[in-house]
Amino acid sequence: GALMRCSARCSTWCAGRFAAVKRTVISLGGFAKGARQAAFEPGAAPITLIDGEKLIGLLIEHGVGVRTRTVELLELDASELTSAADGGASAGT
C-alpha cells in the first residue's frame, strides 16, 4: 500500500521531469503481492521491481561496491591421516 503510493508519486514526478517511459523500484526487502501485480498492470508504463536479492546480484555482476579476494582453501587428506594413525603403514597392508 504505502510503497505503491510513494512509488506512484515518485514515478509520476520522475516521468514528468525526465520523460521516463519505464520505472524502477528498489527495495532491500521484498515486494507485496499487490506491488508485483501493479508492476505488470496492462496499459501501465513498465515497472521493474528489484528486491534485495536481485540488487546484490546486480552489484556483484557489475562490480559495484564489491571486491574480489583470493582465499586459500586447505583440504584434509583422510587417507594420509589414516596412514599416520596406523604408524605409517600404507593402507591395505
mmCIF file of C-alpha atoms in Angstrom:
data_model
loop_
_atom_site.group_PDB
_atom_site.id
_atom_site.type_symbol
_atom_site.label_atom_id
_atom_site.label_comp_id
_atom_site.label_asym_id
_atom_site.label_seq_id
_atom_site.Cartn_x
_atom_site.Cartn_y
_atom_site.Cartn_z
ATOM 1 C CA GLY A 1 0.000 0.000 0.000
ATOM 2 C CA ALA A 2 2.310 2.735 1.230
ATOM 3 C CA LEU A 3 5.165 1.618 -1.020
ATOM 4 C CA MET A 4 2.960 1.701 -4.092
ATOM 5 C CA ARG A 5 1.523 5.152 -3.179
ATOM 6 C CA CYS A 6 5.038 6.515 -2.710
ATOM 7 C CA SER A 7 6.202 4.740 -5.844
ATOM 8 C CA ALA A 8 3.297 6.174 -7.837
ATOM 9 C CA ARG A 9 4.030 9.731 -6.599
ATOM 10 C CA CYS A 10 7.759 9.387 -7.296
ATOM 11 C CA SER A 11 7.135 7.752 -10.654
ATOM 12 C CA THR A 12 4.696 10.468 -11.709
ATOM 13 C CA TRP A 13 7.167 13.201 -10.724
ATOM 14 C CA CYS A 14 10.107 11.446 -12.415
ATOM 15 C CA ALA A 15 8.109 10.630 -15.549
ATOM 16 C CA GLY A 16 7.119 14.290 -15.945
ATOM 17 C CA ARG A 17 10.548 15.654 -15.127
ATOM 18 C CA PHE A 18 12.671 13.210 -17.119
ATOM 19 C CA ALA A 19 10.185 11.968 -19.763
ATOM 20 C CA ALA A 20 10.593 8.456 -18.354
ATOM 21 C CA VAL A 21 8.872 5.576 -20.110
ATOM 22 C CA LYS A 22 9.989 2.929 -17.640
ATOM 23 C CA ARG A 23 10.142 2.950 -13.855
ATOM 24 C CA THR A 24 12.323 1.015 -11.429
ATOM 25 C CA VAL A 25 11.508 0.456 -7.759
ATOM 26 C CA ILE A 26 14.253 -0.900 -5.495
ATOM 27 C CA SER A 27 13.576 -2.478 -2.104
ATOM 28 C CA LEU A 28 16.128 -4.040 0.211
ATOM 29 C CA GLY A 29 13.420 -6.483 1.261
ATOM 30 C CA GLY A 30 10.752 -7.953 -0.962
ATOM 31 C CA PHE A 31 7.555 -6.749 -2.598
ATOM 32 C CA ALA A 32 3.963 -7.418 -1.596
ATOM 33 C CA LYS A 33 1.760 -9.335 -3.995
ATOM 34 C CA GLY A 34 -0.105 -6.109 -4.862
ATOM 35 C CA ALA A 35 3.137 -4.366 -5.820
ATOM 36 C CA ARG A 36 4.143 -7.275 -8.050
ATOM 37 C CA GLN A 37 0.705 -7.238 -9.696
ATOM 38 C CA ALA A 38 0.832 -3.467 -10.236
ATOM 39 C CA ALA A 39 4.195 -3.832 -11.968
ATOM 40 C CA PHE A 40 2.500 -5.887 -14.694
ATOM 41 C CA GLU A 41 -0.753 -3.888 -14.915
ATOM 42 C CA PRO A 42 -1.978 -3.896 -18.541
ATOM 43 C CA GLY A 43 -1.631 -0.498 -20.172
ATOM 44 C CA ALA A 44 0.634 0.924 -17.465
ATOM 45 C CA ALA A 45 4.194 2.051 -18.061
ATOM 46 C CA PRO A 46 6.603 -0.814 -17.378
ATOM 47 C CA ILE A 47 7.857 -1.045 -13.799
ATOM 48 C CA THR A 48 10.920 -3.066 -12.868
ATOM 49 C CA LEU A 49 10.934 -4.329 -9.284
ATOM 50 C CA ILE A 50 14.368 -5.028 -7.815
ATOM 51 C CA ASP A 51 14.366 -6.767 -4.436
ATOM 52 C CA GLY A 52 17.335 -7.109 -2.097
ATOM 53 C CA GLU A 53 18.494 -10.422 -3.561
ATOM 54 C CA LYS A 54 18.346 -9.118 -7.140
ATOM 55 C CA LEU A 55 20.113 -5.911 -6.077
ATOM 56 C CA ILE A 56 23.023 -7.874 -4.570
ATOM 57 C CA GLY A 57 23.269 -9.951 -7.749
ATOM 58 C CA LEU A 58 23.394 -6.814 -9.893
ATOM 59 C CA LEU A 59 26.035 -5.197 -7.684
ATOM 60 C CA ILE A 60 28.209 -8.303 -7.946
ATOM 61 C CA GLU A 61 27.609 -8.669 -11.689
ATOM 62 C CA HIS A 62 28.672 -5.078 -12.370
ATOM 63 C CA GLY A 63 31.430 -4.893 -9.750
ATOM 64 C CA VAL A 64 29.812 -2.044 -7.811
ATOM 65 C CA GLY A 65 30.724 -1.896 -4.125
ATOM 66 C CA VAL A 66 32.364 -5.320 -4.163
ATOM 67 C CA ARG A 67 35.901 -6.603 -4.495
ATOM 68 C CA THR A 68 37.400 -9.988 -5.302
ATOM 69 C CA ARG A 69 39.734 -11.665 -2.848
ATOM 70 C CA THR A 70 41.622 -14.909 -3.281
ATOM 71 C CA VAL A 71 41.197 -17.281 -0.364
ATOM 72 C CA GLU A 72 43.408 -20.301 0.222
ATOM 73 C CA LEU A 73 41.353 -23.427 0.904
ATOM 74 C CA LEU A 74 43.000 -26.255 2.818
ATOM 75 C CA GLU A 75 41.593 -29.751 2.416
ATOM 76 C CA LEU A 76 42.286 -32.727 4.649
ATOM 77 C CA ASP A 77 43.534 -35.916 3.026
ATOM 78 C CA ALA A 78 41.799 -38.646 5.033
ATOM 79 C CA SER A 79 43.991 -41.395 3.584
ATOM 80 C CA GLU A 80 47.152 -39.741 4.914
ATOM 81 C CA LEU A 81 45.567 -39.254 8.336
ATOM 82 C CA THR A 82 44.601 -42.942 8.480
ATOM 83 C CA SER A 83 48.089 -43.946 7.355
ATOM 84 C CA ALA A 84 49.728 -41.791 10.047
ATOM 85 C CA ALA A 85 47.429 -43.253 12.722
ATOM 86 C CA ASP A 86 48.479 -46.785 11.702
ATOM 87 C CA GLY A 87 52.087 -45.956 12.342
ATOM 88 C CA GLY A 88 52.964 -45.007 8.808
ATOM 89 C CA ALA A 89 51.946 -48.324 7.236
ATOM 90 C CA SER A 90 50.203 -47.927 3.910
ATOM 91 C CA ALA A 91 46.531 -48.750 3.684
ATOM 92 C CA GLY A 92 45.677 -52.354 2.873
ATOM 93 C CA THR A 93 48.920 -53.962 4.134
#
